[in-house]
Coordinates of C-alpha atoms and ligand atoms in Angstrom, one line a residue:
M1 CA -17.3 8.6 -5.8
R2 CA -17.9 12.4 -5.6
Y3 CA -16.6 13.9 -2.4
Q4 CA -17.8 17.2 -1.2
V5 CA -16.7 19.4 1.7
K6 CA -19.6 20.8 3.7
T7 CA -19.4 23.8 5.9
G8 CA -23.1 24.3 6.8
K9 CA -24.9 23.4 10.0
P10 CA -25.7 19.7 10.5
T11 CA -29.3 20.5 11.1
E12 CA -29.7 22.3 7.8
Q13 CA -28.2 20.1 5.1
R14 CA -30.1 17.9 2.8
T15 CA -28.8 14.4 2.4
D16 CA -30.0 10.8 2.5
V17 CA -27.9 9.7 5.5
A18 CA -26.2 11.8 8.1
I19 CA -23.3 10.0 9.8
V20 CA -23.1 11.2 13.4
P21 CA -20.7 10.2 16.2
V22 CA -21.6 9.0 19.7
Y23 CA -19.1 8.1 22.4
D24 CA -19.1 5.5 25.1
G25 CA -21.5 6.2 27.9
G26 CA -24.0 7.9 25.6
K27 CA -21.9 11.1 25.2
L28 CA -22.9 12.9 22.0
G29 CA -20.4 14.3 19.5
T30 CA -20.8 17.9 18.2
A31 CA -23.2 17.1 15.3
A32 CA -25.1 14.5 17.4
R33 CA -25.8 17.2 20.0
A34 CA -27.0 19.7 17.5
I35 CA -29.2 17.2 15.7
D36 CA -30.6 15.7 18.9
S37 CA -32.0 19.1 20.0
V38 CA -34.1 19.4 16.8
I39 CA -35.4 15.8 16.7
S40 CA -36.6 16.0 20.3
G41 CA -33.9 14.0 21.9
A42 CA -34.2 10.9 19.7
I43 CA -30.4 10.2 19.9
S44 CA -30.2 10.5 23.7
A45 CA -33.2 8.3 23.9
V46 CA -31.2 5.6 22.0
N47 CA -28.4 5.9 24.5
K48 CA -30.8 5.4 27.4
S49 CA -32.2 2.3 25.8
A50 CA -30.2 -0.8 25.0
D51 CA -30.0 -0.2 21.2
L52 CA -26.3 0.8 20.9
R53 CA -23.4 -0.7 22.7
D54 CA -20.3 1.1 23.7
G55 CA -17.3 0.6 21.4
V56 CA -15.6 1.9 18.3
G57 CA -17.5 0.9 15.2
Q58 CA -20.9 0.1 16.6
T59 CA -23.6 1.4 14.2
L60 CA -27.3 2.1 14.4
L61 CA -29.5 3.5 11.7
L62 CA -32.3 5.8 13.0
T63 CA -35.3 6.5 10.8
Q64 CA -36.9 9.0 13.1
T65 CA -35.5 12.3 11.7
E66 CA -38.5 14.6 11.6
G67 CA -37.2 18.1 12.0
C68 CA -34.1 17.5 10.0
P69 CA -33.6 17.7 6.2
F70 CA -32.3 14.2 5.9
D71 CA -34.0 10.8 5.8
R72 CA -31.7 8.7 8.0
L73 CA -29.3 9.1 10.9
L74 CA -26.4 6.6 11.1
L75 CA -25.1 6.7 14.6
V76 CA -21.5 5.5 14.8
G77 CA -19.8 4.5 18.0
C78 CA -16.5 6.3 18.5
G79 CA -15.4 4.7 21.8
P80 CA -14.3 6.7 24.9
K81 CA -14.3 10.4 24.0
D82 CA -10.8 11.2 25.4
E83 CA -9.3 8.3 23.5
F84 CA -10.6 9.2 20.1
D85 CA -7.6 9.3 17.8
G86 CA -6.8 8.8 14.1
R87 CA -7.0 5.0 14.3
A88 CA -10.3 5.0 16.1
Y89 CA -11.6 7.5 13.6
R90 CA -10.6 5.2 10.7
K91 CA -12.3 2.3 12.4
A92 CA -15.5 4.3 13.0
M93 CA -15.5 5.4 9.4
R94 CA -15.0 1.9 8.1
A95 CA -18.0 0.7 10.2
A96 CA -20.1 3.6 8.9
F97 CA -19.1 2.9 5.3
T98 CA -19.7 -0.8 5.6
A99 CA -23.2 -0.1 6.9
L100 CA -23.8 2.4 4.1
S101 CA -22.5 0.3 1.3
G102 CA -25.1 -2.3 2.1
S103 CA -27.9 0.2 1.6
N104 CA -29.4 1.8 -1.5
H105 CA -28.8 5.4 -0.4
T106 CA -26.9 7.5 -2.9
D107 CA -25.9 10.5 -0.8
A108 CA -24.4 10.8 2.7
I109 CA -22.6 13.4 4.8
S110 CA -20.1 12.4 7.6
Y111 CA -20.2 14.7 10.6
V112 CA -17.6 12.6 12.4
S113 CA -14.9 14.9 10.9
L114 CA -16.2 17.7 13.2
E115 CA -14.9 16.0 16.2
R116 CA -11.6 16.7 17.9
V117 CA -9.4 13.8 17.0
A118 CA -6.0 13.6 18.7
G119 CA -3.2 14.2 16.3
S120 CA -5.5 14.8 13.2
D121 CA -6.6 18.0 11.5
A122 CA -9.2 18.6 8.9
Y123 CA -6.7 17.6 6.2
R124 CA -6.0 14.2 7.8
L125 CA -9.7 13.5 8.7
A126 CA -10.9 14.1 5.2
R127 CA -8.0 12.1 3.8
I128 CA -8.7 9.1 6.0
A129 CA -12.4 9.3 5.0
A130 CA -11.5 9.1 1.3
E131 CA -8.9 6.3 1.8
T132 CA -11.3 4.4 4.0
W133 CA -14.1 4.6 1.5
H134 CA -11.8 3.0 -1.1
D135 CA -10.6 0.4 1.3
T136 CA -14.1 -0.5 2.6
V137 CA -15.8 -1.0 -0.8
Y138 CA -12.9 -2.6 -2.6
R139 CA -13.9 -6.0 -4.0
F140 CA -11.9 -8.2 -6.3
T141 CA -14.3 -9.3 -9.0
A142 CA -12.2 -9.5 -12.1
M143 CA -12.2 -13.3 -12.0
K144 CA -15.8 -13.9 -11.1
S145 CA -18.0 -14.8 -14.0
N146 CA -20.8 -12.6 -12.6
S147 CA -19.1 -9.4 -11.6
K148 CA -22.3 -7.4 -11.0
V149 CA -22.2 -8.2 -7.3
D150 CA -21.9 -5.8 -4.4
K151 CA -21.6 -2.4 -6.2
P152 CA -22.4 0.2 -3.5
A153 CA -25.1 2.7 -4.4
L154 CA -23.6 5.7 -2.7
K155 CA -22.6 8.4 -5.2
T156 CA -21.8 11.4 -3.1
L157 CA -20.1 11.6 0.2
G158 CA -20.0 14.9 2.1
I159 CA -17.3 15.6 4.7
A160 CA -18.3 18.2 7.2
V161 CA -15.8 20.8 8.4
R162 CA -15.9 23.7 10.9
D163 CA -15.0 26.7 8.7
R164 CA -13.6 27.8 5.4
K165 CA -10.0 27.4 6.4
A166 CA -10.7 23.8 7.4
A167 CA -12.5 23.4 4.1
T168 CA -9.4 24.2 2.1
R169 CA -7.4 21.7 4.1
A170 CA -10.1 19.0 3.8
R171 CA -10.2 19.5 0.0
R172 CA -6.5 18.7 -0.1
G173 CA -7.0 15.7 2.2
I174 CA -9.7 14.4 -0.1
A175 CA -7.5 14.7 -3.2
H176 CA -4.7 12.9 -1.4
G177 CA -6.9 10.2 0.1
D178 CA -8.7 9.5 -3.2
A179 CA -5.3 9.2 -5.0
I180 CA -3.9 6.9 -2.3
G181 CA -7.1 4.8 -2.4
A182 CA -6.9 4.6 -6.2
G183 CA -3.3 3.6 -6.1
Q184 CA -4.0 1.0 -3.4
D185 CA -6.9 -0.4 -5.4
L186 CA -4.6 -1.0 -8.3
T187 CA -2.0 -2.6 -6.2
R188 CA -4.6 -4.9 -4.7
D189 CA -6.0 -5.8 -8.1
L190 CA -2.6 -6.7 -9.4
G191 CA -1.8 -8.7 -6.2
N192 CA -5.0 -10.6 -6.3
L193 CA -4.8 -11.6 -9.9
P194 CA -3.7 -15.3 -10.3
A195 CA -0.3 -16.0 -11.7
N196 CA -1.7 -17.5 -14.9
V197 CA -3.1 -14.1 -15.7
C198 CA -0.7 -11.7 -13.9
T199 CA 2.6 -12.7 -15.7
P200 CA 5.5 -10.4 -16.3
T201 CA 4.1 -9.6 -19.7
Y202 CA 0.7 -8.7 -18.1
L203 CA 2.5 -6.3 -15.7
V204 CA 4.0 -4.6 -18.8
K205 CA 0.5 -4.3 -20.3
R206 CA -0.9 -2.7 -17.1
T207 CA 1.9 -0.2 -16.7
R208 CA 1.6 0.8 -20.3
E209 CA -2.1 1.4 -19.7
L210 CA -1.3 3.6 -16.7
A211 CA 1.3 5.6 -18.7
K212 CA -1.2 6.2 -21.6
N213 CA -3.3 8.5 -19.4
A214 CA -0.4 10.2 -17.7
P215 CA 1.8 12.4 -19.9
K216 CA 4.5 12.8 -17.3
L217 CA 4.9 9.0 -17.0
T218 CA 6.9 7.0 -19.5
V219 CA 7.5 3.2 -19.7
Q220 CA 10.4 1.4 -21.1
V221 CA 10.6 -2.4 -21.1
L222 CA 13.8 -4.5 -21.3
N223 CA 13.4 -8.0 -22.6
E224 CA 15.7 -10.9 -21.8
A225 CA 18.1 -10.3 -24.7
E226 CA 18.6 -6.7 -23.4
M227 CA 19.0 -8.0 -19.9
R228 CA 21.7 -10.4 -21.1
K229 CA 23.4 -7.5 -22.9
L230 CA 23.4 -5.6 -19.5
K231 CA 24.9 -8.8 -17.9
M232 CA 22.0 -9.1 -15.4
G233 CA 23.1 -12.6 -14.6
A234 CA 21.4 -12.7 -11.2
L235 CA 18.0 -11.8 -12.5
L236 CA 18.3 -14.1 -15.5
S237 CA 19.3 -17.0 -13.2
V238 CA 15.9 -16.8 -11.5
T239 CA 13.9 -16.9 -14.7
A240 CA 15.9 -19.7 -16.2
G241 CA 13.4 -22.4 -15.2
T242 CA 10.3 -20.9 -16.7
D243 CA 8.9 -20.6 -20.3
E244 CA 7.3 -17.3 -19.3
P245 CA 9.5 -14.4 -20.5
A246 CA 11.0 -12.1 -17.8
K247 CA 10.6 -8.3 -18.2
F248 CA 12.4 -5.4 -16.6
I249 CA 10.0 -2.5 -16.5
V250 CA 11.4 1.0 -16.2
L251 CA 8.9 3.7 -15.2
R252 CA 9.9 7.3 -15.2
Y253 CA 7.8 10.1 -13.8
R254 CA 9.0 13.6 -14.3
G255 CA 7.1 16.1 -12.1
A256 CA 10.0 18.3 -11.1
A257 CA 12.9 20.0 -12.9
A258 CA 15.0 17.6 -15.0
A259 CA 18.1 18.4 -12.9
K260 CA 16.5 17.2 -9.7
P261 CA 17.8 13.7 -8.8
P262 CA 14.9 11.2 -8.7
I263 CA 13.8 8.8 -5.9
A264 CA 14.1 5.3 -7.2
L265 CA 11.4 2.8 -6.2
I266 CA 12.2 -0.9 -6.9
G267 CA 9.5 -3.5 -6.6
K268 CA 10.1 -7.3 -6.4
G269 CA 7.9 -8.7 -9.3
I270 CA 8.0 -12.5 -8.9
T271 CA 4.6 -13.3 -10.4
F272 CA 4.9 -16.8 -9.0
D273 CA 7.4 -18.2 -6.5
A274 CA 7.4 -22.0 -6.5
G275 CA 10.9 -21.8 -5.0
G276 CA 12.7 -23.2 -8.1
I277 CA 14.7 -26.4 -7.6
S278 CA 14.5 -25.6 -3.8
L279 CA 10.8 -26.2 -4.2
K280 CA 8.4 -24.9 -1.6
P281 CA 6.1 -27.3 0.2
P282 CA 2.6 -27.3 -1.2
G283 CA 0.7 -25.8 1.8
A284 CA -0.4 -22.3 0.9
M285 CA 1.8 -22.2 -2.2
D286 CA -1.0 -20.5 -4.0
E287 CA -0.2 -17.4 -1.9
M288 CA 3.1 -17.1 -3.8
K289 CA 1.1 -15.4 -6.5
F290 CA 1.4 -12.4 -4.2
D291 CA 5.2 -12.4 -4.5
M292 CA 4.9 -9.5 -7.0
S293 CA 3.3 -7.3 -4.3
G294 CA 6.4 -5.1 -4.3
A295 CA 6.0 -4.5 -8.0
A296 CA 2.3 -3.9 -7.6
T297 CA 3.2 -1.3 -4.9
V298 CA 5.5 0.6 -7.2
V299 CA 2.8 0.6 -9.9
G300 CA 0.1 1.7 -7.3
V301 CA 2.4 4.5 -6.0
M302 CA 2.9 5.7 -9.6
K303 CA -0.8 5.7 -10.1
A304 CA -1.3 7.9 -7.0
I305 CA 1.5 10.2 -7.9
T306 CA 0.2 10.7 -11.5
Q307 CA -3.3 11.4 -10.2
L308 CA -1.9 14.0 -7.8
K309 CA 0.5 15.4 -10.5
L310 CA 3.1 15.6 -7.7
K311 CA 6.1 17.7 -8.3
V312 CA 8.7 15.0 -7.8
N313 CA 11.0 13.0 -10.0
L314 CA 10.5 9.3 -9.6
V315 CA 12.0 6.2 -11.2
G316 CA 10.1 2.9 -10.7
L317 CA 11.9 -0.3 -11.5
V318 CA 10.0 -3.6 -11.8
P319 CA 12.0 -6.7 -12.3
A320 CA 9.4 -9.3 -13.2
A321 CA 9.9 -13.0 -13.5
E322 CA 8.6 -16.4 -12.5
N323 CA 10.6 -18.7 -10.2
L324 CA 9.9 -22.3 -11.3
P325 CA 11.8 -25.6 -11.4
S326 CA 12.6 -27.3 -14.7
G327 CA 15.4 -28.9 -16.5
K328 CA 16.7 -25.4 -17.4
A329 CA 16.4 -24.1 -13.8
T330 CA 19.3 -22.8 -11.7
K331 CA 20.5 -25.5 -9.3
P332 CA 21.6 -25.1 -5.7
G333 CA 25.3 -24.5 -5.8
D334 CA 25.3 -22.8 -9.2
I335 CA 27.4 -19.6 -9.3
V336 CA 26.1 -16.7 -11.3
T337 CA 27.6 -13.3 -12.1
A338 CA 25.5 -10.2 -11.2
M339 CA 25.4 -7.0 -13.3
S340 CA 27.8 -5.5 -10.7
G341 CA 30.4 -8.1 -11.5
Q342 CA 30.1 -9.9 -8.2
T343 CA 29.7 -13.6 -8.3
I344 CA 26.9 -15.2 -6.3
E345 CA 26.7 -18.8 -5.1
V346 CA 23.0 -19.7 -5.3
L347 CA 22.7 -22.0 -2.3
N348 CA 18.9 -21.8 -2.2
T349 CA 17.0 -21.1 -5.4
D350 CA 14.0 -20.0 -3.2
A351 CA 16.0 -16.9 -2.1
E352 CA 15.3 -15.5 -5.5
G353 CA 13.9 -12.0 -4.6
R354 CA 17.3 -10.8 -3.5
L355 CA 18.8 -12.0 -6.8
I356 CA 16.4 -10.0 -9.0
L357 CA 16.7 -7.0 -6.7
S358 CA 20.5 -7.1 -6.8
D359 CA 20.7 -6.4 -10.5
S360 CA 17.9 -3.9 -10.1
L361 CA 19.8 -1.9 -7.5
T362 CA 22.8 -1.9 -9.8
Y363 CA 20.7 -0.7 -12.6
A364 CA 19.0 2.0 -10.5
Q365 CA 22.3 3.7 -9.8
R366 CA 22.6 4.8 -13.4
F367 CA 19.8 7.4 -12.6
K368 CA 21.9 8.9 -9.8
P369 CA 19.0 8.8 -7.5
A370 CA 18.7 10.9 -4.3
A371 CA 17.5 7.7 -2.6
M372 CA 16.6 4.1 -3.5
I373 CA 13.8 2.3 -1.8
D374 CA 13.1 -1.3 -2.6
V375 CA 9.8 -3.0 -1.7
A376 CA 9.7 -6.8 -1.5
T377 CA 7.9 -9.8 -0.1
L378 CA 11.4 -11.0 0.7
T379 CA 11.5 -13.2 3.7
G380 CA 9.3 -15.5 5.7
S381 CA 11.4 -14.5 8.7
C382 CA 10.0 -11.0 8.6
V383 CA 6.5 -12.5 9.2
V384 CA 8.0 -14.4 12.1
A385 CA 9.6 -11.3 13.5
L386 CA 6.9 -8.6 12.9
G387 CA 3.8 -10.5 12.0
K388 CA 1.2 -8.9 9.7
H389 CA 1.1 -5.4 11.3
R390 CA 4.4 -3.7 10.6
T391 CA 6.6 -3.7 7.5
G392 CA 10.3 -4.5 8.1
L393 CA 12.6 -1.6 7.3
L394 CA 16.3 -1.8 6.9
S395 CA 18.5 1.0 5.7
N396 CA 22.1 2.3 5.3
S397 CA 20.9 5.8 6.2
N398 CA 19.2 6.5 9.6
R399 CA 17.9 9.8 8.1
L400 CA 16.1 8.0 5.3
A401 CA 14.9 5.3 7.7
K402 CA 13.5 7.9 10.1
K403 CA 11.6 9.7 7.2
L404 CA 10.1 6.4 6.2
L405 CA 9.2 5.4 9.7
D406 CA 7.6 8.8 10.3
A407 CA 5.7 8.5 7.0
G408 CA 4.4 5.0 8.0
N409 CA 3.1 6.3 11.3
A410 CA 1.5 9.3 9.8
A411 CA -0.2 7.2 7.1
D412 CA -1.3 4.5 9.6
D413 CA 0.8 2.1 7.5
P414 CA 3.6 1.5 10.0
A415 CA 7.0 0.0 9.6
W416 CA 9.7 -1.1 12.1
Q417 CA 13.4 -0.8 11.7
L418 CA 15.7 -3.8 12.1
P419 CA 19.5 -3.4 12.4
L420 CA 21.9 -3.8 9.5
D421 CA 25.1 -4.1 11.5
D422 CA 28.3 -5.3 9.7
E423 CA 28.5 -8.3 11.9
Y424 CA 25.6 -10.0 10.1
Q425 CA 27.5 -9.8 6.8
A426 CA 29.7 -12.7 7.8
Q427 CA 26.7 -15.1 7.4
L428 CA 26.8 -14.6 3.6
K429 CA 30.3 -15.9 3.2
S430 CA 30.7 -18.4 0.4
N431 CA 33.6 -20.8 -0.1
F432 CA 33.4 -20.6 -3.8
A433 CA 32.0 -17.2 -4.8
D434 CA 32.0 -13.5 -3.7
V435 CA 28.8 -14.0 -1.7
A436 CA 26.2 -16.6 -0.9
N437 CA 22.5 -15.9 -1.5
V438 CA 21.5 -17.2 1.9
G439 CA 22.8 -16.7 5.4
G440 CA 21.4 -19.5 7.4
R441 CA 18.5 -19.6 9.8
D442 CA 19.4 -16.8 12.1
A443 CA 18.2 -13.2 11.4
G444 CA 16.9 -14.1 7.9
T445 CA 15.4 -10.7 7.2
I446 CA 18.6 -9.0 8.2
T447 CA 20.9 -11.2 6.2
A448 CA 18.6 -10.8 3.1
A449 CA 19.1 -7.0 3.5
C450 CA 22.8 -7.5 4.0
F451 CA 22.9 -9.3 0.6
L452 CA 21.1 -6.4 -1.0
S453 CA 23.5 -3.9 0.6
R454 CA 26.4 -5.5 -1.3
F455 CA 24.8 -4.0 -4.5
V456 CA 24.4 -0.5 -3.1
D457 CA 27.3 2.0 -3.7
G458 CA 27.1 5.1 -1.6
T459 CA 23.5 6.0 -2.3
D460 CA 21.0 6.3 0.5
W461 CA 19.0 3.2 0.4
A462 CA 16.1 1.6 2.3
H463 CA 14.6 -1.9 2.0
L464 CA 11.0 -2.6 2.9
D465 CA 10.2 -6.2 3.6
I466 CA 6.5 -6.5 3.1
A467 CA 6.2 -10.3 3.4
G468 CA 3.8 -9.9 6.3
T469 CA 1.9 -6.8 5.4
A470 CA 1.3 -7.1 1.6
W471 CA -1.5 -9.6 2.0
R472 CA -3.9 -11.3 4.4
G473 CA -4.4 -15.1 4.6
G474 CA -7.3 -17.1 5.9
A475 CA -10.9 -16.2 5.4
R476 CA -10.1 -12.6 4.3
K477 CA -7.3 -13.8 1.9
G478 CA -6.2 -11.0 -0.4
S479 CA -3.9 -8.2 -1.1
T480 CA -3.8 -5.2 1.3
G481 CA -2.3 -2.5 -1.0
R482 CA 0.3 -1.8 1.6
P483 CA 2.7 0.0 1.7
V484 CA 1.3 2.4 -0.9
P485 CA 0.1 4.8 1.9
L486 CA 3.5 4.9 3.6
L487 CA 5.3 5.6 0.3
V488 CA 2.9 8.2 -0.9
E489 CA 3.1 10.0 2.4
F490 CA 6.9 9.9 2.1
L491 CA 6.8 11.4 -1.4
L492 CA 4.3 14.1 -0.3
D493 CA 6.8 15.1 2.4
Q494 CA 9.6 15.6 -0.2
Ligands
BES501 N1 8.7 -14.9 -1.4 C1 9.4 -15.6 -0.4 C2 9.2 -15.0 1.0 C3 7.9 -15.2 1.6 C4 7.7 -16.4 2.3 C5 7.0 -14.2 1.7 C6 6.5 -16.6 2.9 C7 5.8 -14.4 2.4 C8 5.6 -15.6 3.0 C9 10.9 -15.6 -0.7 O1 11.2 -15.6 -2.0 C10 11.5 -16.8 -0.1 O2 11.2 -17.9 -0.5 N2 12.3 -16.6 0.9 C11 12.9 -17.6 1.7 C12 14.4 -17.3 1.9 C13 15.2 -18.4 2.5 C14 15.3 -19.5 1.4 C15 16.5 -17.9 2.9 C16 12.2 -17.8 3.0 O3 11.8 -16.8 3.6 O4 11.9 -18.9 3.3
MN502 MN1 11.4 -17.6 -2.7
ZN503 ZN1 9.9 -14.9 -3.4

């Protein structure tokens, strides 16, 4: 997609389709008013008829545009004028893009960005437009034998702004939105790929491809022999039951001075989670191909960051493995020794994410990071607690937690903090080892984070439980690409 910032008058710009806002009760947005006056009130006439209902995201294509230099007018409902905020704007843009992507028009300009949107400036509105374009037209076709379906015809998208100052901001917003969208697309592709394709080895291949086109990004991959040398006993206990070799991928992005401590992102990369000997029930087990969504998020964030050439130092760690039962698999009650030296009683082999993350957190500390953030589809309890809307956030630093919460709200990719009080640690007591890998039914998301906290020294650390937010089930089953927007927003703020 080619994005362009447009400063000219809405009545004077040539395009196939002009996207113009209308509010509930027939109130016209800025551009709609200007255009209405030169097409002899055709827009107000619509509002007087029954053609367009109130509500955010209603659309209507008008063909009567004589007097204007464009062929079509796409009216988009924006809801009540005094309630028009970033979320409503995103929804309106999604509706407009959905309508557009089903047409053969190749050029459009959005005038919705001329509206006053509570809490959003020209930067944010342009960014949302670019992000939403990616999100709306994304299709996962890699596994369809006929992949020519559904490609949108639109080639250029103009974003209207009020003046030159706003244009500068909007250009920045477009760059950011396009990078976030591209990162999210990659995350979704990796998430949606089936586990027989997207193996740990396949993740290595895709990260190497990413690094090939990004001089500031390097990839190093540890194989199982090297993990054994590092004494990553927790990670290795998870991969014990599968024939598919585990990989530990180390991504390093150097965008700032070498002396600047990096942020470490750690993504759970279980490419399939059958539960191991603590086998999962068959219902919806296919969805456990998404159990590498944390890993996919780290790769997607790296993609966005390299596209933006952001001036940050970043370490991305991807522990990648399958969790399957077999004669070689770890058994409930087995005790393994983590890289940190702590012994872990594996009471439930289905609590494998925390095992691979524990060794990854230990490994991350060798980079002396300013902060460590792990991203994981870690607990079903998080879906029970927060549903599919907010990511669970737990942290040993309220400062870091606040930054991430703020980033999530700004990016419309929200999280919610859960407590990490010491009292919960008692649930992880083991009669035989230093720690048990499960803490009973109560507060499952918190005790999982408590387990992780045992492997964090003094470093600021946050844990994002994306079990609910990383994918959708049901008819729209598929990866969401979250929380790429939250994390990129956080990194942009550094
Ligand atoms: N990958 C799952 C978590 C999960 C479950 C994510 C359902 C999304 C939907 C994780 O490895 C797991 O199995 N967790 C167990 C932990 C339990 C054994 C303490 C869970 O949540 O049931
Ligand atoms: Mn599991
Ligand atoms: Zn899992």
